[in-house]
Every structure is written in structure tokens, then in C-alpha cells.
């Protein structure tokens, strides 16, 4: 519908006919010409190949440029954020969202690369100072331990992160801090045959020097360990051995000593051994560990005594009334607690790794401002959706709410500032009802209800969902009861999602065998002991009560909610910039763009909604001077000779153009136009 002149426009608000079809058409044409970025807010389409658009030269060309001077690029957003920070003395955030494989992490790296380049101490002759290098090298470390190959992405981040880059008042980088959200720890013990465990498992088993393998008794290969043998072993085009070298190099640059490095590998080794403990079931249905050789390896690596370890697993002490009694476990129970332990070890060590990196890069001095970069998974809507999806979708609901408020309220505030005629529109995009349903405590929302059931002695997943129905059924338009499954339906911003609630109580409580965690807390290996120090304390009290009192025991849902609140608080204190990443096709292929798939993402991430707002509002604006300079030739001799003030001139010109009154507004310093009007004027101007 749009004249060919508007093919491949940089800013979608310039399209005369602004609708889904024209937006996707434009995106597609641009994409096929390797122009992967488009504006309205920044949209980035994954090219699935390396484009020559991230060179030092291009970085330089974006430095200090005005907003619309250069084509859209992740560097343009980074530069704007940096500038606005210094000029407006305000913290900034860059929110990068999108589906798995859309390019969030790649774009995050580009932001950091850009900022590290332009904000490096200029007296330094090297390209990056040591601090900048350390910040850049944090990433390969995080990726080795926190990323994995999945069906959708060969390097999929299985955790979310918020990286704050701190600056001194002169605008030089003074430090950084990484906050981590939700690690998909279930991957440690289970992967589908098309996917892999976290990269480090493969890197270590393939690439570690024999001294390390010997130290941790790793005499097998990937096929010998239960937690790796069912997975894929290789990723196309990736050399795990070379990646291991990259990891070691990164750790060295960050300043993690060899002794410390080994401790992180200790955890990986112990997890591998844990998976191989052979548990059998006796006639009495009780669990046995007849062959103790693997358990001995585990205990050697973890620094705990073997007898107490095995006893703690198969016949733990539990509290019965006031007494402590030994209670025999079934094979399934023991396997469950071994896997829970493996996951806890890995997750806690990942947390410690992030802390260790922060210790290197988070300097206490000179923090005047920050730019925060958020790289977090977008809405997940699968065939079956569980507790993990609820946590992710809850996060996205909050981020979308933030986006809506920013976009729609700020835009309208601009109109008010310019004093143009405008009735405030409520776009009906308040997502608070859905958010309340998840996080409220009065009436009891989903997370609070789950927490309550977690402390009820006889509660089950079923009683949980029944209680939820009794509170919310027919009470909220955002809540629904599914016809067939045990679960509930939530009306999210992106879509209606049906959740299955099996296993939720356990996932939320995330229980560990405390007989064993106590042993770990007293491990002869200081690193292991430090990871479980929250289980230290009164040796006769094996219960969780103690920990509740000390405030350490928190459910998974509650912890996530608290973290999310802290994130939102920070975001609301910044000036945000939004980057929407788009995966072009499901085949990880370059040069192919699947229209329905892309359209669906544009819908989910608010791009189409943003365009709808643009259509009712006045998305294009031009200062009086520029307007006159550019368009006076469309109505020559209209303006009288001599001085005319800008507003008056704009008024006269617009009248002469015979535009419908509703197509524009004249503000205090600018003329505002409906979408497409300016483009039409351009068309006429070109034909002159
Ligand atoms: P996940 O949610 O799974 O972590 P993601 O959105 O972080 O996904 P990335 O890991 O950033 O996705 O991108 C997936 C892959 O796509 C990259 O490994 C890379 O091969 C390719 N890719 C993404 N963006 C670009 C880009 N701008 N240039 C070249 N390749 C890219
Ligand atoms: Mg990622």
C-alpha cells in the first residue's frame, strides 16, 4: 500500500499506511537486505550470520550522533542511553526482550562492547582498560556455566541477568554488577536427547587437563555419566575444548585464581558422580546402596564422610513429634534427593560464581550513574506450562506493564507539555489485574496461596489448585478453570496460558535432604562448606524451623517475587530504552523470514500495540524552524516577506497545504503529525 519510496524505511512511524501488513512488509524487505534493525523503539531481527556491522569504525560513527542522524542500530540506542545519562544526569536502562534465539544475549554483548569502547578512560592507550576487559570477560564465564544448547538456540541462556554498568561523574566506567535471575537447574539432571546439559559439563570432560580430572576422579567420558550420556554430545560448529580454553582465559582476566577455578570444577565433577550413584530396592521396598564405589568418589570430592553420607541418604534422621528417628527411604525417594542435591550444588555454585565475578568488577568507589542492561527470557507459552513458565511470564507481565506505562503515559505527557489539544486516552492496557492475581497477598494470589499450602501438613498439588479456584473462580476476568487438567488459566498480556500444577508444591519448597546438607555445611572442603553455610547451626535440630527464624528459608516463588520487585524498583528509577529481538525462523537459518512467526512475536512484545498507539496519536514531530526550511517550497509566496515567528509560519504553511485539521497539531515549539502525514509531504516535496 505504501509508495515504493517508503520501502525499507528506518522508522516505522514514517509509513503512510501503518498496519500489520505494512510493518511486516517493511521489516522483511529490510531484513533481506541485511538491515536487521528498525525503529519505533528498536526492533532487532536475528540475522543468523555474522554481519560487518559491529566494527570499531561503526562504533566510532555512532559516537555522539543525534537521534535520527544514523540508521537504527543497537549502538545508536547505546549511545543515546550514554548521552542521556550524562546530559540528564539520570540512570538509564536498556531492556532487551524476545523469544529464545531472538538475539537478546548477542545484543546485550554489543551494548557492553559499545559502552566499554566509548567510555573507557581516554588516557589509556590500549583499546580497553583492565576493568573494561574484566566486564567483557564476565560473559564467557557466565555462558559456560549458565548456557546450554537447546532446540531453539545453540547457546541458550538458561538464566536471566541484569548488568549494571557504573560510571563516575566524568562518564568513565567505574565498575559493574551482575544480578542473576532463575537458573533452569532441572537441566543439570535431565535433558531431552536433542539438547545438552550446561556447556561446562562438555568443556570439562573433553578439555580439562588430566591433573584436574585426576583430582576429581573423572576417569570417564560423556557416555559414562548419567547426567550427560542421554544428551547430545556436540554442537555444530562449536569446539568445546577451545571453549574451555576461552573460559580459563576469561577467568584469569577476571582475576579468579587457579585454586578458585578448580573449586568451580569440583562442583561439576561432584554432580557428575552424584548421577552415577547406584541405588537399588530391597525386598522390603527400602533403598540400598550396595556398591559404594561411586558414593566414595562423591564423598571424596565433596569432603564429607561416606558412612554418614550413605546413611543420610537411605535412612535419614527425621523428627517424629519430639523424637529424632531413623526413617528408611524407598529407591525413588533416594534418587529424588540425590538429584535435588545435584541441582542445589550446581545452582548455589553458579550463584557463588556470579558473586565472585562481582567481587572483581563491582568496585565501591565513584558511582555517579549507571546503565542497566536487562537480558531476560520473553513470554513462554508451551504445550504444557509449569511453575517455571509462571515465573517467567509473571516477570514479562511486569516488564510489559512498565513498557506500556512508559510508552503511553510519557507520550501523552509530551502532548501536554507542548500544550496541544488532546484528551487523555486510556488504552485499556493496564496489566495490573493479572499481576495482582499472581503476586497479591490480599486476596491471596497464586504465589501466596502456593506458599500457604507449602506449610500445610497435608496439602497436595490438588488442594492447592482447589483453594485457588475457591478464591479466584468467577472473581477475576483474568482467571479461568481448565476443562480437563488440574491447573488454572491465566489471561496474560501475550495470550491466555493454561498452567498445569503438578509438582508445584515441591518446586516451590525445593526441599533438600537436610541430613546431607548438614554434612556439606561441615565439609572439609571450605568451598563446599561455604555453599551450605545456611544449614549450619544447632546440630540436634534437623528441621527447617531454625532457618525460618533466621529468615534464610524462603520459597522459590517468594524469592523470585522479591528479586523482581527490586528489579522493577531500579527500572522505574531509570530512563528506559526498549529493544525487541525477533527470531526470523525456527530453523536457525540466515536469510529466511517466516511471516506468521514474526507477526506473532510483534504482537507478543508490544510492537503492534505501540503502532496502534502511534496511529491515534501524533508520532511524528518537527521543530518550527526545520519544518519551515523543509516544506516552505510546497507553498511558495505564502509567507510574507520579513520576519514571521515560527509558530505563525507553521500555521500559515499548514493551511496552505490544505491538510485536514485533524492531521496535525501545532504545539509550543513543534508541529505534531499523525502517522504518515509527514511522509506524504515528503512525497509531494520530492515531486517538486
Ligand atoms: P535465549 O533466550 O535462548 O538465551 P537469546 O535471545 O539470548 O536466546 P542469542 O543467544 O543472543 O539469543 O542468539 C542466538 C544465536 O543467534 C547466536 O548464538 C548467534 O548465532 C545468532 N545471532 C543473534 N544475534 C545475532 C547478530 N546480531 N549477529 C549475528 N548472529 C546473531
Ligand atoms: Mg540468551
XYZ file of C-alpha atoms and ligand atoms in Angstrom:
720
model
C 0.000 0.000 0.000
C 2.843 2.354 0.716
C 4.551 4.055 -2.198
C 7.801 2.278 -3.064
C 9.720 5.239 -1.751
C 8.850 4.030 1.727
C 10.255 0.583 1.200
C 12.800 -0.178 3.891
C 12.122 2.950 5.953
C 14.130 3.109 9.128
C 11.310 4.301 11.284
C 8.007 2.509 11.043
C 6.135 5.580 12.173
C 7.001 7.089 8.783
C 4.802 4.629 6.929
C 1.768 6.286 5.378
C -0.287 3.170 5.846
C 0.638 1.915 9.229
C -0.728 -1.545 9.846
C 0.376 -5.089 10.493
C 0.852 -5.874 6.838
C 2.922 -2.822 6.044
C 5.026 -3.250 9.169
C 5.906 -6.820 8.381
C 6.481 -5.990 4.726
C 8.944 -3.317 5.709
C 10.686 -5.495 8.255
C 11.014 -8.235 5.696
C 12.438 -6.075 2.942
C 14.940 -4.610 5.332
C 15.898 -7.980 6.730
C 16.549 -9.439 3.303
C 18.942 -6.549 2.686
C 20.797 -7.257 5.938
C 19.269 -4.271 7.672
C 18.365 -6.100 10.844
C 17.426 -3.081 12.948
C 14.250 -0.992 12.644
C 12.955 1.848 14.750
C 9.885 2.821 16.542
C 11.571 1.578 19.550
C 14.401 -0.603 18.414
C 13.435 -3.880 16.743
C 16.293 -6.305 16.013
C 15.878 -9.355 13.808
C 18.410 -12.157 14.292
C 20.478 -12.407 11.065
C 21.891 -15.837 11.979
C 25.175 -14.898 10.394
C 27.921 -12.535 11.085
C 27.334 -9.117 9.547
C 30.045 -6.490 9.181
C 28.093 -4.001 11.255
C 29.919 -4.236 14.564
C 33.365 -2.920 13.703
C 35.305 -0.271 15.576
C 34.722 2.033 12.690
C 30.980 1.667 13.005
C 31.225 2.210 16.743
C 33.040 5.469 16.040
C 30.433 6.510 13.502
C 27.674 6.222 16.110
C 29.509 8.124 18.789
C 27.857 11.409 19.721
C 25.303 11.303 16.937
C 21.888 12.854 17.074
C 18.975 10.516 17.385
C 17.881 10.229 13.787
C 21.127 11.021 12.094
C 22.239 7.421 11.768
C 20.373 4.270 10.770
C 18.857 2.291 13.618
C 21.368 0.123 15.405
C 21.975 -1.336 18.843
C 24.888 1.101 19.004
C 22.508 4.011 18.419
C 20.437 3.018 21.459
C 23.604 2.533 23.498
C 24.849 5.950 22.521
C 21.551 7.630 23.305
C 21.498 5.969 26.718
C 25.041 7.080 27.452
C 24.329 10.602 26.337
C 21.060 10.945 28.162
C 22.768 9.678 31.280
C 25.410 12.371 31.176
C 23.212 15.181 29.937
C 20.166 14.460 32.041
C 22.158 13.124 34.991
C 19.805 10.218 35.113
C 20.325 6.468 35.337
C 19.405 4.557 32.199
C 18.212 1.078 31.407
C 18.132 -0.938 28.219
C 15.531 -3.677 28.268
C 16.188 -6.421 25.773
C 13.452 -8.969 25.375
C 12.410 -11.625 22.906
C 11.978 -15.351 22.481
C 14.709 -17.877 22.863
C 17.129 -17.494 19.948
C 15.984 -13.971 19.102
C 19.368 -12.413 19.838
C 18.996 -10.877 23.309
C 22.350 -12.028 24.590
C 24.173 -11.087 21.378
C 22.703 -7.587 21.510
C 23.500 -7.312 25.217
C 27.116 -8.059 24.414
C 27.095 -5.349 21.742
C 25.784 -2.782 24.215
C 28.574 -3.600 26.628
C 31.169 -3.644 23.866
C 29.992 -0.227 22.676
C 29.967 1.325 26.094
C 33.304 -0.207 27.049
C 34.776 1.310 23.917
C 33.421 4.823 24.173
C 33.544 5.185 27.952
C 36.977 3.777 28.543
C 39.433 6.006 30.280
C 40.648 8.069 27.343
C 44.164 8.434 28.711
C 44.585 4.722 28.248
C 46.457 3.808 25.110
C 45.109 0.246 24.943
C 41.678 -0.322 23.461
C 40.174 -1.396 26.778
C 41.335 -0.774 30.307
C 41.608 -3.723 32.669
C 38.216 -3.071 34.256
C 36.528 -2.939 30.853
C 38.247 -6.175 29.915
C 37.033 -7.822 33.082
C 33.474 -6.696 32.471
C 33.624 -8.038 28.919
C 35.158 -11.325 30.051
C 32.470 -11.940 32.662
C 30.290 -13.080 29.822
C 32.148 -16.188 28.603
C 32.278 -17.361 32.223
C 28.557 -16.903 32.733
C 27.840 -18.591 29.411
C 29.983 -21.655 30.154
C 28.074 -22.325 33.372
C 24.678 -20.831 32.595
C 24.099 -21.535 28.896
C 23.244 -24.732 27.069
C 22.389 -25.980 23.622
C 18.616 -26.265 23.145
C 16.378 -26.971 20.167
C 15.852 -23.261 19.687
C 19.281 -21.909 20.395
C 22.732 -23.494 20.393
C 23.820 -21.051 23.057
C 20.685 -20.532 25.075
C 20.919 -18.578 28.332
C 19.196 -20.641 30.973
C 19.076 -17.715 33.412
C 18.176 -14.041 33.281
C 20.525 -11.215 34.094
C 20.630 -7.506 34.797
C 24.047 -5.980 34.256
C 24.568 -2.572 35.754
C 27.482 -0.639 34.342
C 28.505 2.084 36.754
C 30.094 5.384 35.786
C 31.827 8.175 37.576
C 30.632 11.727 37.094
C 33.006 12.180 34.166
C 31.259 9.351 32.362
C 34.034 6.794 32.680
C 33.251 3.248 33.672
C 33.915 2.776 37.359
C 32.563 -0.741 37.842
C 29.769 -3.157 37.107
C 27.415 -5.509 38.857
C 25.560 -8.574 37.675
C 22.247 -9.659 39.139
C 21.086 -13.094 38.150
C 17.521 -14.442 37.967
C 16.154 -18.020 37.898
C 18.601 -20.635 36.713
C 16.999 -23.593 34.946
C 18.618 -26.088 37.246
C 16.451 -29.029 36.202
C 18.740 -29.223 33.164
C 21.539 -30.443 35.422
C 19.860 -33.803 35.878
C 17.698 -34.108 32.784
C 17.945 -33.144 29.122
C 15.992 -34.322 26.104
C 18.077 -36.238 23.531
C 18.151 -33.211 21.190
C 19.560 -30.898 23.845
C 22.518 -30.703 26.187
C 23.379 -30.058 29.775
C 25.171 -26.761 30.583
C 28.221 -26.192 28.353
C 30.714 -26.626 31.196
C 29.977 -30.351 31.523
C 31.167 -30.956 27.957
C 34.012 -28.493 28.158
C 35.357 -30.073 31.310
C 35.056 -33.695 30.250
C 36.511 -33.025 26.815
C 39.028 -30.321 27.588
C 40.205 -30.375 31.201
C 43.857 -31.178 31.803
C 44.454 -34.614 33.288
C 45.557 -33.149 36.623
C 42.089 -31.725 37.184
C 40.379 -34.894 36.051
C 42.578 -36.941 38.333
C 41.960 -34.671 41.286
C 38.232 -35.132 40.914
C 38.390 -38.795 39.886
C 36.867 -38.097 36.481
C 38.086 -41.141 34.590
C 35.091 -41.457 32.279
C 33.790 -39.676 29.210
C 30.398 -38.110 28.397
C 28.915 -41.535 27.754
C 29.807 -42.738 31.223
C 27.773 -40.283 33.262
C 24.047 -40.449 33.697
C 23.653 -36.653 33.576
C 25.338 -36.351 30.177
C 25.043 -39.640 28.385
C 21.485 -39.236 27.103
C 22.094 -35.755 25.752
C 23.698 -34.599 22.525
C 27.452 -34.530 22.812
C 28.415 -31.827 20.304
C 27.125 -28.575 18.872
C 27.600 -27.916 15.159
C 30.488 -25.566 14.658
C 31.456 -25.390 18.316
C 34.692 -26.809 19.714
C 34.171 -27.495 23.411
C 37.875 -27.867 24.014
C 38.599 -24.445 22.539
C 35.691 -23.030 24.550
C 37.232 -24.423 27.704
C 40.427 -22.523 26.920
C 38.364 -19.382 26.375
C 36.746 -19.943 29.755
C 40.087 -20.342 31.534
C 41.418 -17.246 29.849
C 38.339 -15.264 30.877
C 38.646 -16.469 34.466
C 42.265 -15.397 34.518
C 41.434 -11.938 33.229
C 38.672 -11.520 35.781
C 41.219 -12.486 38.419
C 39.767 -15.799 39.533
C 42.846 -17.697 40.698
C 43.613 -21.236 39.627
C 42.769 -22.507 43.079
C 39.399 -20.833 42.879
C 38.785 -22.065 39.340
C 39.295 -25.629 40.447
C 36.604 -25.257 43.071
C 34.004 -24.432 40.426
C 35.079 -27.552 38.541
C 34.825 -29.536 41.755
C 31.100 -28.872 41.730
C 30.696 -30.056 38.157
C 32.620 -33.225 38.955
C 30.596 -33.924 42.080
C 27.372 -33.510 40.119
C 28.591 -35.996 37.520
C 29.484 -38.531 40.202
C 26.205 -37.998 42.065
C 24.303 -39.019 38.958
C 26.059 -42.352 38.909
C 25.291 -43.499 42.443
C 23.540 -46.796 42.022
C 20.509 -47.156 44.259
C 18.675 -50.461 44.443
C 15.470 -51.533 46.056
C 15.375 -54.425 48.529
C 12.506 -56.793 49.145
C 11.260 -54.578 51.920
C 10.974 -51.725 49.397
C 13.830 -49.981 51.178
C 16.614 -48.312 49.312
C 20.120 -49.735 49.345
C 23.434 -48.554 48.049
C 25.243 -51.866 47.678
C 28.119 -50.726 45.528
C 29.573 -47.797 47.409
C 32.388 -47.048 44.977
C 30.680 -44.095 43.288
C 29.420 -42.715 46.580
C 33.009 -42.853 47.788
C 34.061 -40.694 44.866
C 31.276 -38.236 45.640
C 32.354 -38.051 49.260
C 35.980 -37.616 48.338
C 35.167 -34.727 46.031
C 32.691 -33.126 48.421
C 34.820 -33.668 51.521
C 32.268 -35.498 53.637
C 32.382 -38.865 55.479
C 30.996 -41.779 53.498
C 29.090 -43.613 56.235
C 27.155 -40.591 57.368
C 26.518 -39.645 53.745
C 25.014 -43.002 52.795
C 23.030 -43.204 55.986
C 21.770 -39.677 55.466
C 20.555 -40.677 52.039
C 18.914 -44.032 52.630
C 17.947 -43.826 56.291
C 17.874 -40.186 57.366
C 17.050 -38.920 60.825
C 13.694 -37.209 60.813
C 11.710 -35.613 63.549
C 8.690 -37.570 64.741
C 6.970 -35.486 67.357
C 9.761 -34.611 69.741
C 11.977 -37.521 68.879
C 14.503 -37.978 66.173
C 14.118 -41.325 64.426
C 15.833 -43.000 61.512
C 13.415 -43.444 58.661
C 14.068 -45.827 55.785
C 13.617 -44.412 52.292
C 12.492 -46.001 49.053
C 14.692 -46.087 45.991
C 12.618 -43.351 44.344
C 12.921 -41.096 47.360
C 16.675 -41.527 47.476
C 17.078 -40.871 43.760
C 14.923 -37.793 44.156
C 17.032 -36.437 46.971
C 20.256 -37.156 45.086
C 19.000 -35.186 42.098
C 17.799 -32.356 44.303
C 21.249 -32.268 45.829
C 22.977 -32.195 42.446
C 20.766 -29.326 41.336
C 21.283 -27.400 44.573
C 25.050 -27.813 44.366
C 25.094 -26.525 40.825
C 22.750 -23.619 41.446
C 24.476 -22.486 44.613
C 27.832 -22.667 42.914
C 26.507 -20.645 39.983
C 25.354 -18.025 42.464
C 28.791 -18.041 44.076
C 30.406 -17.664 40.664
C 28.334 -14.566 39.934
C 29.287 -13.189 43.337
C 32.931 -13.905 42.607
C 32.732 -12.003 39.325
C 31.022 -9.126 41.090
C 33.809 -9.052 43.639
C 36.200 -8.361 40.786
C 34.194 -5.804 38.858
C 31.994 -4.159 41.472
C 34.294 -1.507 42.865
C 32.884 0.546 45.720
C 34.124 3.920 44.539
C 32.801 6.604 42.274
C 29.336 5.531 41.362
C 27.580 8.535 39.961
C 25.286 6.855 37.420
C 24.552 3.527 35.865
C 23.241 1.992 32.674
C 21.469 -1.288 33.382
C 21.079 -3.876 30.641
C 18.399 -6.498 31.106
C 18.696 -9.788 29.210
C 15.782 -11.935 30.226
C 13.581 -14.557 28.532
C 10.332 -13.367 26.958
C 6.850 -14.905 27.405
C 6.926 -18.683 27.253
C 3.830 -20.437 26.047
C 4.328 -24.152 25.554
C 2.178 -27.204 25.154
C 2.406 -27.738 28.889
C 3.244 -24.844 31.132
C 4.511 -25.350 34.653
C 5.803 -23.372 37.577
C 8.896 -22.183 35.675
C 6.706 -20.697 32.935
C 4.585 -18.931 35.522
C 7.687 -17.275 36.969
C 8.900 -16.180 33.537
C 5.510 -14.974 32.351
C 4.954 -13.118 35.607
C 8.248 -11.328 35.002
C 7.213 -10.431 31.465
C 3.816 -9.212 32.550
C 5.567 -6.758 34.872
C 8.043 -5.672 32.213
C 5.270 -5.153 29.693
C 3.359 -3.105 32.222
C 6.435 -0.955 32.656
C 6.715 -0.592 28.894
C 3.042 0.363 28.495
C 3.160 2.928 31.220
C 6.269 4.421 29.804
C 5.140 4.479 26.188
C 1.626 5.677 26.630
C 1.858 7.913 29.584
C 5.086 9.572 28.564
C 3.902 10.168 25.033
C 0.785 11.854 26.286
C 2.755 13.906 28.754
C 4.709 15.288 25.811
C 1.472 16.462 24.254
C 0.538 18.169 27.454
C 3.911 19.872 27.693
C 3.514 21.225 24.196
C 0.034 22.327 25.098
C -1.654 20.607 22.192
C -5.287 19.705 22.185
C -5.513 16.186 23.474
C -7.879 14.147 25.579
C -6.016 11.650 27.668
C -6.711 8.205 26.310
C -6.794 5.144 28.478
C -5.543 2.485 26.147
C -7.013 -0.235 28.285
C -3.617 -1.724 28.685
C -3.371 -1.811 32.411
C -1.921 -5.201 33.187
C -2.253 -4.781 36.928
C -5.208 -7.195 37.314
C -3.141 -10.105 36.011
C -0.136 -9.039 38.057
C -2.284 -8.767 41.182
C -3.665 -12.202 40.598
C -0.168 -13.602 40.704
C 1.521 -11.562 43.399
C -1.104 -10.132 45.727
C -1.404 -11.352 49.271
C -4.882 -9.960 49.922
C -6.883 -11.571 48.485
C -4.465 -14.429 48.333
C -2.841 -14.525 44.890
C -1.295 -17.528 43.199
C 2.167 -17.295 44.721
C 0.911 -16.521 48.219
C -1.602 -19.335 48.008
C 1.155 -21.712 46.966
C 3.287 -20.563 49.897
C 0.421 -21.151 52.294
C -0.110 -24.661 51.031
C 3.599 -25.359 51.318
C 3.416 -25.105 55.097
C 0.161 -27.046 55.464
C 0.904 -30.553 56.689
C -1.491 -32.398 54.415
C -1.520 -30.144 51.410
C -1.069 -31.503 47.888
C -0.952 -30.015 44.410
C -4.647 -30.806 44.238
C -5.615 -28.997 47.443
C -3.571 -26.060 46.219
C -5.429 -25.705 42.955
C -8.793 -26.242 44.646
C -8.039 -23.488 47.089
C -7.007 -21.246 44.223
C -10.262 -21.908 42.384
C -12.247 -21.160 45.523
C -10.594 -17.759 45.800
C -10.451 -16.662 42.151
C -13.003 -18.551 40.089
C -15.529 -16.048 38.726
C -13.845 -13.323 40.757
C -11.349 -12.157 38.178
C -11.809 -11.958 34.420
C -8.151 -12.848 34.148
C -8.608 -16.208 35.824
C -10.062 -19.381 34.393
C -10.566 -23.020 35.248
C -9.421 -25.514 32.618
C -11.818 -28.179 31.490
C -9.567 -31.187 31.543
C -6.396 -30.680 33.505
C -5.594 -29.934 37.090
C -4.449 -26.368 36.889
C -5.646 -22.897 36.012
C -5.779 -20.483 33.105
C -4.247 -17.043 33.251
C -5.063 -14.276 30.863
C -1.649 -12.837 30.158
C -0.844 -9.820 28.056
C 0.586 -12.063 25.336
C -2.084 -14.786 25.403
C -4.251 -16.984 27.567
C -1.991 -19.558 29.130
C -3.061 -22.804 30.706
C -0.866 -23.938 33.585
C -0.618 -27.491 34.873
C 0.061 -27.543 38.581
C 1.570 -30.964 39.107
C 4.692 -30.826 41.253
C 4.240 -27.173 42.221
C 4.385 -27.646 45.979
C 7.715 -29.378 45.680
C 9.104 -26.947 43.152
C 8.197 -24.049 45.368
C 9.525 -25.614 48.572
C 12.518 -27.064 46.787
C 13.307 -29.394 49.691
C 16.750 -30.797 50.339
C 17.796 -33.774 52.402
C 18.947 -31.890 55.458
C 20.924 -34.788 56.835
C 23.148 -34.457 53.819
C 23.191 -30.664 53.571
C 24.327 -30.557 57.208
C 27.202 -32.803 56.298
C 28.055 -30.486 53.432
C 27.937 -27.489 55.739
C 30.677 -29.205 57.751
C 32.648 -30.365 54.727
C 36.419 -30.469 54.950
C 36.403 -28.585 51.651
C 35.917 -24.913 52.534
C 34.182 -24.028 49.266
C 31.591 -26.780 49.703
C 31.023 -25.785 53.315
C 30.544 -22.166 52.311
C 27.841 -23.063 49.784
C 25.752 -24.725 52.507
C 26.542 -22.489 55.435
C 22.833 -21.730 55.850
C 22.470 -25.293 57.137
C 24.962 -24.749 59.937
C 23.727 -24.385 63.423
C 22.320 -26.429 66.223
C 23.415 -29.968 65.450
C 20.374 -31.568 67.043
C 17.873 -29.564 65.082
C 17.417 -31.052 61.679
C 14.209 -29.169 60.979
C 13.645 -26.146 58.821
C 12.254 -24.106 61.719
C 15.620 -22.779 62.636
C 16.155 -21.448 59.196
C 12.752 -19.846 59.007
C 13.559 -17.946 62.146
C 16.823 -16.717 60.740
C 14.996 -15.691 57.637
C 17.011 -17.889 55.300
C 14.251 -20.245 54.312
C 12.227 -18.752 51.521
C 10.156 -20.441 48.872
C 11.258 -20.228 45.255
C 8.205 -18.146 44.337
C 8.734 -15.717 47.145
C 12.402 -15.274 46.361
C 11.599 -14.575 42.735
C 8.931 -12.084 43.659
C 11.318 -10.203 45.917
C 14.032 -10.128 43.298
C 11.588 -8.927 40.699
C 10.413 -6.131 42.962
C 13.923 -4.941 43.442
C 14.494 -5.031 39.679
C 11.324 -3.083 38.973
C 12.235 -0.515 41.572
C 15.519 0.065 39.829
C 13.911 0.184 36.402
C 11.331 2.740 37.485
C 14.167 4.960 38.654
C 15.777 4.965 35.197
C 15.075 6.306 31.796
C 14.340 3.151 29.822
C 15.154 2.150 26.255
C 13.492 -0.854 24.700
C 14.945 -3.386 22.332
C 12.659 -6.049 20.912
C 14.521 -9.020 19.468
C 12.852 -11.153 16.846
C 13.702 -14.673 15.749
C 13.100 -14.794 11.967
C 12.525 -18.539 11.562
C 12.566 -21.705 13.625
C 15.455 -23.260 11.750
C 18.333 -21.120 12.971
C 18.781 -20.155 9.326
C 20.066 -16.970 7.675
C 18.052 -15.164 5.006
C 14.676 -16.750 5.823
C 11.843 -14.796 7.344
C 8.694 -16.590 8.405
C 5.909 -14.002 8.370
C 3.378 -15.566 10.772
C 6.138 -16.339 13.261
C 7.423 -12.767 13.178
C 3.949 -11.268 13.370
C 3.199 -13.358 16.400
C 6.277 -12.006 18.160
C 5.467 -8.428 17.215
C 2.116 -8.961 18.840
C 3.535 -10.573 21.980
C 6.175 -7.973 22.624
C 4.016 -4.912 22.204
C 5.381 -3.632 18.896
C 1.980 -3.816 17.217
C 0.343 -2.260 20.244
C 2.853 0.544 20.130
C 1.982 1.073 16.489
C -1.704 1.206 17.326
C -0.971 3.982 19.792
C 1.073 5.766 17.168
C -1.897 5.725 14.882
C -4.230 7.502 17.271
C -1.522 9.857 18.446
C 0.900 12.173 16.718
C 4.055 10.138 16.352
C 5.999 12.499 14.078
C 7.101 15.918 15.139
C 9.251 18.639 13.746
C 10.566 21.874 15.231
C 9.163 25.062 13.680
C 12.428 26.104 12.074
C 13.115 22.784 10.478
C 9.534 22.478 9.330
C 9.641 25.785 7.543
C 13.025 25.157 5.986
C 11.934 21.871 4.602
C 8.413 22.469 3.405
C 8.205 26.119 2.501
C 8.797 25.188 -1.138
C 5.442 23.380 -1.184
C 3.674 26.692 -0.831
C 5.931 29.401 -2.177
C 4.974 33.028 -1.666
C 2.561 32.174 1.136
C 4.708 33.667 3.835
C 5.038 37.442 3.818
C 8.450 38.990 3.397
C 10.371 39.816 6.523
C 10.140 38.250 9.920
C 7.354 35.833 10.805
C 7.520 33.925 14.032
C 7.892 30.145 13.786
C 4.515 29.251 15.081
C 2.768 31.676 12.826
C 4.740 30.467 9.823
C 3.890 26.847 10.555
C 0.256 27.791 10.860
C 0.147 29.580 7.535
C 2.008 26.838 5.706
C -0.194 24.099 7.060
C -3.278 25.989 5.994
C -1.850 26.386 2.531
C -1.167 22.651 2.337
C -4.900 22.108 2.839
C -4.291 19.354 5.344
C -7.315 18.275 7.300
C -7.271 19.894 10.706
C -7.184 16.579 12.449
C -3.970 15.563 10.723
C -1.727 17.761 12.801
C -1.380 19.849 15.933
C 0.710 22.909 16.478
C 2.459 22.854 19.811
C 4.630 25.405 21.589
C 7.818 24.556 19.740
C 6.907 21.814 17.294
C 4.343 20.661 14.827
C 2.927 17.211 15.551
C 1.659 14.949 12.791
C -0.439 11.868 12.501
C 1.406 8.814 11.234
C 2.087 9.088 7.545
C 1.318 12.759 7.048
C 4.907 13.811 7.016
C 5.677 11.040 4.596
C 3.037 12.387 2.223
C 4.521 15.842 2.431
C 7.865 14.317 1.615
C 6.339 12.657 -1.407
C 4.998 15.944 -2.714
C 8.278 17.639 -1.976
C 10.198 15.025 -3.930
C 7.968 15.519 -6.946
C 8.547 19.238 -6.995
P 17.965 -17.328 24.758
O 16.716 -16.794 25.351
O 17.837 -18.765 24.354
O 19.179 -17.077 25.568
P 18.802 -15.166 23.016
O 17.699 -14.264 22.646
O 19.750 -14.726 24.049
O 18.169 -16.594 23.336
P 21.167 -15.268 21.384
O 21.916 -16.316 22.110
O 21.537 -13.860 21.587
O 19.612 -15.483 21.654
O 21.211 -15.541 19.804
C 21.124 -16.847 19.284
C 22.109 -17.032 18.156
O 21.714 -16.251 17.037
C 23.520 -16.580 18.480
O 24.271 -17.605 19.055
C 24.052 -16.169 17.129
O 24.489 -17.316 16.430
C 22.821 -15.663 16.402
N 22.705 -14.190 16.484
C 21.857 -13.464 17.256
N 22.002 -12.149 17.035
C 22.964 -12.013 16.124
C 23.590 -10.892 15.466
N 23.218 -9.637 15.718
N 24.552 -11.152 14.543
C 24.924 -12.417 14.260
N 24.377 -13.503 14.839
C 23.409 -13.321 15.758
Mg 20.422 -15.520 25.753
